[in-house]
Amino acid sequence: MTSPDLTADVVTLTRALVDIPSESGDEARIADTVEAALGTLAHLTVERLGNSVVARTGLGHPERVVVAGHLDTVPAAGNLPSTTDGDRLYGLGACDMKGGIAVALRLAATVTAPAVDVTYVFYECEEVEGDRNGLHRIATERPDLLKASIAILMEPSDAGVEAGCQGVLTADITVRGERAHTARSWKGVNAAHRAAPVLQRLADHTADRVVIDGLEYREGLNAVAVRAGVAGNVVPDECVITVDFRFAPSRSAEEAQAFIRNLFPEYDVDITEVVPGALPGLGQEAVTSLVRALGVTPRPKLGWTDVARFAGLGTPALNYGPGDPTLAHSAGEYVPLAQLRECESRLRDWLTAPRHAPRSAPTP
Amino acid sequence: MTSPDLTADVVTLTRALVDIPSESGDEARIADTVEAALGTLAHLTVERLGNSVVARTGLGHPERVVVAGHLDTVPAAGNLPSTTDGDRLYGLGACDMKGGIAVALRLAATVTAPAVDVTYVFYECEEVEGDRNGLHRIATERPDLLKASIAILMEPSDAGVEAGCQGVLTADITVRGERAHTARSWKGVNAAHRAAPVLQRLADHTADRVVIDGLEYREGLNAVAVRAGVAGNVVPDECVITVDFRFAPSRSAEEAQAFIRNLFPEYDVDITEVVPGALPGLGQEAVTSLVRALGVTPRPKLGWTDVARFAGLGTPALNYGPGDPTLAHSAGEYVPLAQLRECESRLRDWLTAPRHAPRSAPTP
């Protein structure tokens, strides 16, 4: 295993990381690489959980911050190996989020004397079901590793700050009927026909727009799947509508569930997943000082990200990383070279700027 | 190949036929058996097309009738070999329609001097897509073999006469939208939501009840499948509703198509199949005299059967056979022994009853 050269520039390092395939579930090689590269550095203590790697400074500062990113990517789509074209770096994960990982690795390797203690978290399986997520495992097994006054998740956010995130609820609404041969359809009850009011209610719903800390979180309520059908000559006895509800972080998971159940009181509603969102926390000192240092205007994060896991642990968190978030998971994803450099530079400045007083309660 | 004993009683013969597996596409063995058994009989001329067998008398009578049935069955469902229990014979195809085939074979073998000429048709692939249907092949390649004053299809009809049949139209109605990530769903258009009015229109539709020759053909219009869904976090851009329309035989195929298109003028309607029904033809002399001879009160046939193929060739046809049609394709299908004997007896009487004059135009 050749370790990447962490003294090389961030663009070179991003290309090297893109060229290590790391589809979810197959992160052993990239985790080995990261562990080996950081393990040689005297100012860091490195631990490994599965294919997640945690590296910490232990300088005794009263404040600690987390810088985190996931090592995995969605499956390749003909977009390996990496290429560059002008001021863009193309390739699987360039945007989501090998660029952010490269920035974090550069900081871990080169900021040997930060003004705060720093915990770098490189984790596995973010792109798949939540119970495989490496950050979930760390939060469960070693929550102490995630305690900090603030966490920065290096998810692509166009080198701006995306604060908080929506919650996500999925539910199956099942409408029932009674089978019959279509030649004698009056002997049955068509479940697909009975599903019309469910779809119409979804169509008629006006999603809320919730403003929190000056940021607008626009909700969304959608049927993402409709399934009915037994055979070509059978009146279907079941129609299942899968609903996706993106809800503002001001609603709790329980409130989101109640909202959906109240919207469809007469139907069989099975909540299959619900994960709360995260409040932007812009009123918290740790967040405002970071936003000020980065010199950006926060935007609301609409998709769900792991900032919600930090929020669940009581650690304010925000997304800040290179790359356009709408390019994530696209075959043509890329990261602008300038954003790689800008993110590295601004975070380096922030990590090394002298602190006059703890901005938050000290962590043990 | 041991030929079944056509001089044995109809119950024994039905059991022997049930015990020859003949799932659609796999009729070679049963067709060989039928061809061999009939080929030895001096009063019949036997021809084979694929795995369909046609046997004809050539007595020079001015009138000819067709007695027809399909040799294939749906796939087995743990219902082989045949068994008897009291007055019922159980097993794959006992009802649909080895019982009717046994009656026809008995008549072919033993009615050596009918009062009309008779064409017996034993055909393949009725239970699958129409272009594999053996009767379709004969109608296309040798329509002369199907010319008659009347055709009796030995489909299960509880030893009663089921006259005419409904037509069948299937169509896909496609509702379109625009994809978007559900976290930003307002950037898309949800095709599943837009499908609500289609399903509601189907739910609100009142099917016609059309009375023809005193028989009521009740129509049916149903969504038999609804399909939408790209991924759990994507607003679907397409929803396809498959519609099944069973229409009275008074509507032509063209009229049925126009009806569906007019019901959904603003949608993309793709007619995937349309087969016309068959008028009961109870006003025709050949039909009324048969009904009189059988001593039954005709009922409307609701499902589509091959009587429509004969109707399309200008030959009046009706369903008359042993077995409850609603048991067809069920694992527990059976045929009542009494109906086997009754159908054989009544048809034997009708075939041998002296004709005083041609009841229809003589066939060449």
Tab-separated table of C-alpha atoms in Angstrom, chain A residues 30-329:
chain	number	residue	atom	x	y	z
A	30	ILE	CA	-8.892	3.691	1.187
A	31	ALA	CA	-9.203	3.347	4.966
A	32	ASP	CA	-5.842	1.514	5.038
A	33	THR	CA	-4.346	4.319	2.991
A	34	VAL	CA	-5.684	7.051	5.259
A	35	GLU	CA	-4.700	5.195	8.417
A	36	ALA	CA	-1.160	4.596	7.114
A	37	ALA	CA	-0.696	8.193	5.994
A	38	LEU	CA	-1.867	9.710	9.293
A	39	GLY	CA	-0.305	7.042	11.498
A	40	THR	CA	3.185	8.372	10.833
A	41	LEU	CA	2.374	11.848	12.125
A	42	ALA	CA	3.560	12.588	15.640
A	43	HIS	CA	0.879	15.181	16.473
A	44	LEU	CA	-2.031	12.779	15.856
A	45	THR	CA	-3.488	9.797	17.713
A	46	VAL	CA	-5.102	7.472	15.178
A	47	GLU	CA	-7.850	4.935	15.883
A	48	ARG	CA	-9.773	2.655	13.574
A	49	LEU	CA	-13.325	1.324	13.847
A	50	GLY	CA	-14.190	-0.962	10.944
A	51	ASN	CA	-13.211	1.028	7.888
A	52	SER	CA	-13.540	4.366	9.623
A	53	VAL	CA	-10.458	6.250	10.808
A	54	VAL	CA	-10.374	8.855	13.598
A	55	ALA	CA	-7.283	11.031	14.112
A	56	ARG	CA	-7.010	13.488	17.004
A	57	THR	CA	-4.666	16.143	18.254
A	58	GLY	CA	-4.197	16.202	22.018
A	59	LEU	CA	-2.778	19.612	22.724
A	60	GLY	CA	-4.835	20.319	25.818
A	61	HIS	CA	-6.759	23.229	24.307
A	62	PRO	CA	-10.012	24.105	26.078
A	63	GLU	CA	-11.889	23.805	22.759
A	64	ARG	CA	-12.163	20.879	20.359
A	65	VAL	CA	-13.656	20.833	16.858
A	66	VAL	CA	-14.539	17.956	14.543
A	67	VAL	CA	-13.775	17.886	10.822
A	68	ALA	CA	-15.502	14.920	9.186
A	69	GLY	CA	-16.169	13.336	5.826
A	70	HIS	CA	-17.169	9.986	4.366
A	71	LEU	CA	-14.752	7.807	2.413
A	72	ASP	CA	-17.297	5.948	0.302
A	73	THR	CA	-18.870	6.777	-3.039
A	74	VAL	CA	-21.886	5.592	-4.987
A	75	PRO	CA	-21.104	2.952	-7.676
A	76	ALA	CA	-18.928	4.016	-10.596
A	77	ALA	CA	-20.646	5.262	-13.752
A	78	GLY	CA	-17.816	5.177	-16.260
A	79	ASN	CA	-16.200	8.073	-14.409
A	80	LEU	CA	-12.883	6.566	-13.336
A	81	PRO	CA	-10.005	7.330	-13.346
A	82	SER	CA	-9.928	11.018	-12.493
A	83	THR	CA	-9.267	13.664	-15.124
A	84	THR	CA	-8.811	17.398	-15.062
A	85	ASP	CA	-10.185	19.844	-17.589
A	86	GLY	CA	-9.244	23.457	-17.083
A	87	ASP	CA	-10.255	24.421	-13.566
A	88	ARG	CA	-12.286	21.285	-12.877
A	89	LEU	CA	-11.361	17.871	-11.521
A	90	TYR	CA	-13.679	15.116	-12.787
A	91	GLY	CA	-14.220	11.593	-11.519
A	92	LEU	CA	-16.280	9.367	-9.215
A	93	GLY	CA	-16.571	11.090	-5.862
A	94	ALA	CA	-14.658	14.202	-6.936
A	95	CYS	CA	-17.603	16.246	-5.680
A	96	ASP	CA	-19.144	13.819	-3.162
A	97	MET	CA	-16.724	13.872	-1.407
A	98	LYS	CA	-13.107	12.992	-2.104
A	99	GLY	CA	-12.424	16.718	-2.548
A	100	GLY	CA	-13.588	17.392	1.012
A	101	ILE	CA	-11.604	14.367	2.263
A	102	ALA	CA	-8.476	15.720	0.578
A	103	VAL	CA	-8.945	19.094	2.277
A	104	ALA	CA	-9.372	17.404	5.658
A	105	LEU	CA	-6.321	15.156	5.121
A	106	ARG	CA	-4.216	18.142	4.124
A	107	LEU	CA	-5.271	19.983	7.296
A	108	ALA	CA	-4.681	16.913	9.472
A	109	ALA	CA	-1.178	16.466	8.081
A	110	THR	CA	-0.003	20.044	7.926
A	111	VAL	CA	-1.748	21.957	10.722
A	112	THR	CA	0.477	20.524	13.411
A	113	ALA	CA	-0.211	23.259	15.961
A	114	PRO	CA	-3.848	24.315	15.702
A	115	ALA	CA	-5.300	26.841	18.156
A	116	VAL	CA	-7.999	24.320	19.079
A	117	ASP	CA	-7.835	20.569	19.395
A	118	VAL	CA	-9.130	18.852	16.296
A	119	THR	CA	-10.730	15.449	15.711
A	120	TYR	CA	-10.645	14.312	12.089
A	121	VAL	CA	-13.211	11.628	11.214
A	122	PHE	CA	-13.006	9.687	7.941
A	123	TYR	CA	-15.902	7.238	7.851
A	124	GLU	CA	-17.411	4.443	5.787
A	125	CYS	CA	-20.855	3.686	4.296
A	126	GLU	CA	-22.543	7.054	4.187
A	127	GLU	CA	-24.229	6.366	0.849
A	128	VAL	CA	-26.174	3.327	2.054
A	129	GLU	CA	-28.676	2.423	4.750
A	130	GLY	CA	-28.180	4.262	8.025
A	131	ASP	CA	-27.323	1.288	10.212
A	132	ARG	CA	-24.158	0.624	8.171
A	133	ASN	CA	-23.038	4.249	8.413
A	134	GLY	CA	-19.591	4.538	10.017
A	135	LEU	CA	-20.513	7.731	11.851
A	136	HIS	CA	-23.544	5.948	13.275
A	137	ARG	CA	-21.217	3.219	14.559
A	138	ILE	CA	-18.853	5.734	16.150
A	139	ALA	CA	-21.774	7.627	17.699
A	140	THR	CA	-23.004	4.356	19.164
A	141	GLU	CA	-19.732	2.751	20.268
A	142	ARG	CA	-17.513	5.751	20.951
A	143	PRO	CA	-19.656	8.874	21.295
A	144	ASP	CA	-16.732	10.485	23.177
A	145	LEU	CA	-14.874	10.741	19.847
A	146	LEU	CA	-17.563	13.058	18.460
A	147	LYS	CA	-17.844	15.487	21.368
A	148	ALA	CA	-16.846	18.995	20.285
A	149	SER	CA	-17.959	22.581	20.355
A	150	ILE	CA	-18.695	22.356	16.633
A	151	ALA	CA	-18.481	19.816	13.810
A	152	ILE	CA	-17.749	20.653	10.200
A	153	LEU	CA	-18.983	18.101	7.713
A	154	MET	CA	-17.045	18.443	4.493
A	155	GLU	CA	-20.058	17.585	2.291
A	156	PRO	CA	-20.134	19.508	-1.003
A	157	SER	CA	-21.735	22.895	-0.429
A	158	ASP	CA	-20.052	24.974	-3.117
A	159	ALA	CA	-17.521	26.217	-0.564
A	160	GLY	CA	-20.358	27.915	1.281
A	161	VAL	CA	-21.966	27.055	4.581
A	162	GLU	CA	-25.144	24.979	4.476
A	163	ALA	CA	-26.643	24.964	7.908
A	164	GLY	CA	-28.956	22.424	9.533
A	165	CYS	CA	-30.840	19.940	7.393
A	166	GLN	CA	-34.316	18.624	6.646
A	167	GLY	CA	-35.616	15.496	8.328
A	168	VAL	CA	-36.762	12.545	6.238
A	169	LEU	CA	-39.764	10.318	6.758
A	170	THR	CA	-40.822	7.481	4.477
A	171	ALA	CA	-44.094	5.649	4.783
A	172	ASP	CA	-46.099	3.074	2.873
A	173	ILE	CA	-49.783	3.820	2.543
A	174	THR	CA	-51.645	0.641	1.684
A	175	VAL	CA	-55.076	0.790	0.099
A	176	ARG	CA	-56.946	-2.496	0.051
A	177	GLY	CA	-59.644	-3.958	-2.149
A	178	GLU	CA	-60.829	-7.367	-3.227
A	179	ARG	CA	-59.613	-9.474	-6.129
A	180	ALA	CA	-61.867	-10.543	-8.968
A	181	HIS	CA	-61.497	-11.628	-12.573
A	182	THR	CA	-61.813	-8.538	-14.751
A	183	ALA	CA	-64.538	-10.288	-16.765
A	184	ARG	CA	-66.638	-10.105	-13.578
A	185	SER	CA	-65.032	-7.049	-12.013
A	186	TRP	CA	-68.160	-6.017	-10.107
A	187	LYS	CA	-67.495	-8.955	-7.795
A	188	GLY	CA	-64.296	-7.255	-6.567
A	189	VAL	CA	-63.154	-3.887	-5.239
A	190	ASN	CA	-60.388	-2.169	-7.174
A	191	ALA	CA	-57.641	-1.035	-4.789
A	192	ALA	CA	-55.958	1.055	-7.499
A	193	HIS	CA	-59.164	3.031	-8.043
A	194	ARG	CA	-59.462	3.553	-4.292
A	195	ALA	CA	-55.936	5.008	-4.252
A	196	ALA	CA	-57.033	8.056	-6.256
A	197	PRO	CA	-57.926	10.159	-3.185
A	198	VAL	CA	-54.526	9.424	-1.602
A	199	LEU	CA	-52.677	10.684	-4.670
A	200	GLN	CA	-55.054	13.636	-4.985
A	201	ARG	CA	-54.460	14.596	-1.372
A	202	LEU	CA	-50.711	14.535	-2.004
A	203	ALA	CA	-51.221	16.637	-5.133
A	204	ASP	CA	-53.333	19.154	-3.227
A	205	HIS	CA	-50.950	19.448	-0.284
A	206	THR	CA	-49.145	22.759	0.040
A	207	ALA	CA	-45.770	22.166	1.635
A	208	ASP	CA	-44.758	24.432	4.496
A	209	ARG	CA	-41.917	26.919	4.254
A	210	VAL	CA	-40.363	27.297	7.675
A	211	VAL	CA	-37.920	30.100	8.445
A	212	ILE	CA	-35.395	29.308	11.188
A	213	ASP	CA	-32.490	31.633	12.051
A	214	GLY	CA	-33.308	33.523	8.858
A	215	LEU	CA	-32.998	30.398	6.667
A	216	GLU	CA	-35.996	28.982	4.811
A	217	TYR	CA	-36.513	25.224	5.032
A	218	ARG	CA	-39.008	24.297	2.344
A	219	GLU	CA	-40.726	20.997	2.963
A	220	GLY	CA	-41.760	18.418	0.391
A	221	LEU	CA	-44.345	15.632	0.442
A	222	ASN	CA	-44.238	13.196	-2.448
A	223	ALA	CA	-45.363	9.810	-3.632
A	224	VAL	CA	-42.071	8.287	-4.771
A	225	ALA	CA	-43.574	4.948	-5.783
A	226	VAL	CA	-46.977	3.484	-6.591
A	227	ARG	CA	-47.368	-0.250	-6.955
A	228	ALA	CA	-50.515	-2.162	-7.843
A	229	GLY	CA	-51.074	-5.172	-10.064
A	230	VAL	CA	-51.719	-8.895	-9.707
A	231	ALA	CA	-52.166	-9.998	-13.314
A	232	GLY	CA	-53.506	-8.536	-16.516
A	233	ASN	CA	-56.971	-9.972	-15.924
A	234	VAL	CA	-57.298	-9.467	-12.181
A	235	VAL	CA	-58.823	-6.556	-10.268
A	236	PRO	CA	-55.964	-5.636	-7.886
A	237	ASP	CA	-56.664	-6.036	-4.189
A	238	GLU	CA	-53.787	-3.853	-2.997
A	239	CYS	CA	-52.183	-0.578	-3.974
A	240	VAL	CA	-49.131	0.640	-2.057
A	241	ILE	CA	-48.084	4.273	-2.243
A	242	THR	CA	-44.638	5.048	-0.873
A	243	VAL	CA	-44.463	8.572	0.470
A	244	ASP	CA	-41.325	10.636	1.110
A	245	PHE	CA	-41.710	13.568	3.495
A	246	ARG	CA	-38.873	16.055	3.830
A	247	PHE	CA	-39.667	18.093	6.885
A	248	ALA	CA	-38.247	21.234	8.405
A	249	PRO	CA	-35.887	20.687	11.366
A	250	SER	CA	-38.369	22.519	13.612
A	251	ARG	CA	-40.526	19.359	13.524
A	252	SER	CA	-39.420	16.462	15.672
A	253	ALA	CA	-39.509	12.933	14.283
A	254	GLU	CA	-42.644	12.312	16.374
A	255	GLU	CA	-44.342	15.416	15.006
A	256	ALA	CA	-43.511	14.385	11.459
A	257	GLN	CA	-45.078	10.967	12.036
A	258	ALA	CA	-48.184	12.514	13.554
A	259	PHE	CA	-48.454	14.889	10.625
A	260	ILE	CA	-48.522	12.049	8.098
A	261	ARG	CA	-50.928	9.936	10.116
A	262	ASN	CA	-53.264	12.907	10.508
A	263	LEU	CA	-53.160	13.577	6.790
A	264	PHE	CA	-54.297	10.019	6.009
A	265	PRO	CA	-56.397	9.045	9.024
A	266	GLU	CA	-58.537	6.551	7.120
A	267	TYR	CA	-55.658	4.584	5.565
A	268	ASP	CA	-53.163	1.989	6.707
A	269	VAL	CA	-49.970	4.067	7.158
A	270	ASP	CA	-46.727	2.202	7.860
A	271	ILE	CA	-43.863	4.545	8.779
A	272	THR	CA	-40.805	2.731	7.402
A	273	GLU	CA	-38.146	5.275	8.368
A	274	VAL	CA	-37.937	8.593	10.110
A	275	VAL	CA	-34.776	10.541	10.842
A	276	PRO	CA	-34.980	13.988	12.351
A	277	GLY	CA	-33.368	16.979	10.716
A	278	ALA	CA	-30.940	19.377	12.360
A	279	LEU	CA	-31.597	22.964	13.379
A	280	PRO	CA	-29.157	25.415	11.797
A	281	GLY	CA	-28.002	26.622	15.220
A	282	LEU	CA	-26.892	29.964	13.862
A	283	GLY	CA	-27.547	31.524	17.255
A	284	GLN	CA	-24.816	29.428	18.855
A	285	GLU	CA	-21.507	31.166	19.409
A	286	ALA	CA	-19.413	28.308	17.982
A	287	VAL	CA	-21.402	28.470	14.740
A	288	THR	CA	-21.514	32.221	14.352
A	289	SER	CA	-17.788	32.601	14.929
A	290	LEU	CA	-17.027	29.914	12.346
A	291	VAL	CA	-19.373	31.493	9.812
A	292	ARG	CA	-17.740	34.845	10.442
A	293	ALA	CA	-14.252	33.385	10.027
A	294	LEU	CA	-15.196	31.688	6.744
A	295	GLY	CA	-16.651	34.933	5.425
A	296	VAL	CA	-19.756	33.329	3.910
A	297	THR	CA	-23.518	33.766	4.193
A	298	PRO	CA	-25.172	30.563	5.420
A	299	ARG	CA	-27.796	28.834	3.288
A	300	PRO	CA	-30.274	26.161	4.410
A	301	LYS	CA	-29.269	22.557	3.675
A	302	LEU	CA	-32.213	20.834	2.039
A	303	GLY	CA	-31.043	17.236	1.747
A	304	TRP	CA	-30.439	15.151	4.844
A	305	THR	CA	-26.808	14.855	5.898
A	306	ASP	CA	-24.894	13.516	8.859
A	307	VAL	CA	-25.017	16.933	10.511
A	308	ALA	CA	-28.217	15.551	12.031
A	309	ARG	CA	-26.198	12.839	13.826
A	310	PHE	CA	-24.024	15.489	15.454
A	311	ALA	CA	-27.116	17.505	16.332
A	312	GLY	CA	-28.507	14.364	17.955
A	313	LEU	CA	-25.360	14.205	20.121
A	314	GLY	CA	-25.743	17.873	21.094
A	315	THR	CA	-22.892	19.045	18.865
A	316	PRO	CA	-23.752	21.906	16.517
A	317	ALA	CA	-22.706	21.023	12.970
A	318	LEU	CA	-22.763	22.474	9.499
A	319	ASN	CA	-21.846	21.474	5.969
A	320	TYR	CA	-18.890	23.223	4.409
A	321	GLY	CA	-17.024	21.682	1.520
A	322	PRO	CA	-15.921	22.024	-2.089
A	323	GLY	CA	-18.226	20.998	-4.962
A	324	ASP	CA	-21.768	21.721	-6.153
A	325	PRO	CA	-24.140	19.530	-4.093
A	326	THR	CA	-26.512	19.100	-7.038
A	327	LEU	CA	-23.731	17.275	-8.940
A	328	ALA	CA	-23.449	14.595	-6.250
A	329	HIS	CA	-24.137	11.084	-7.641
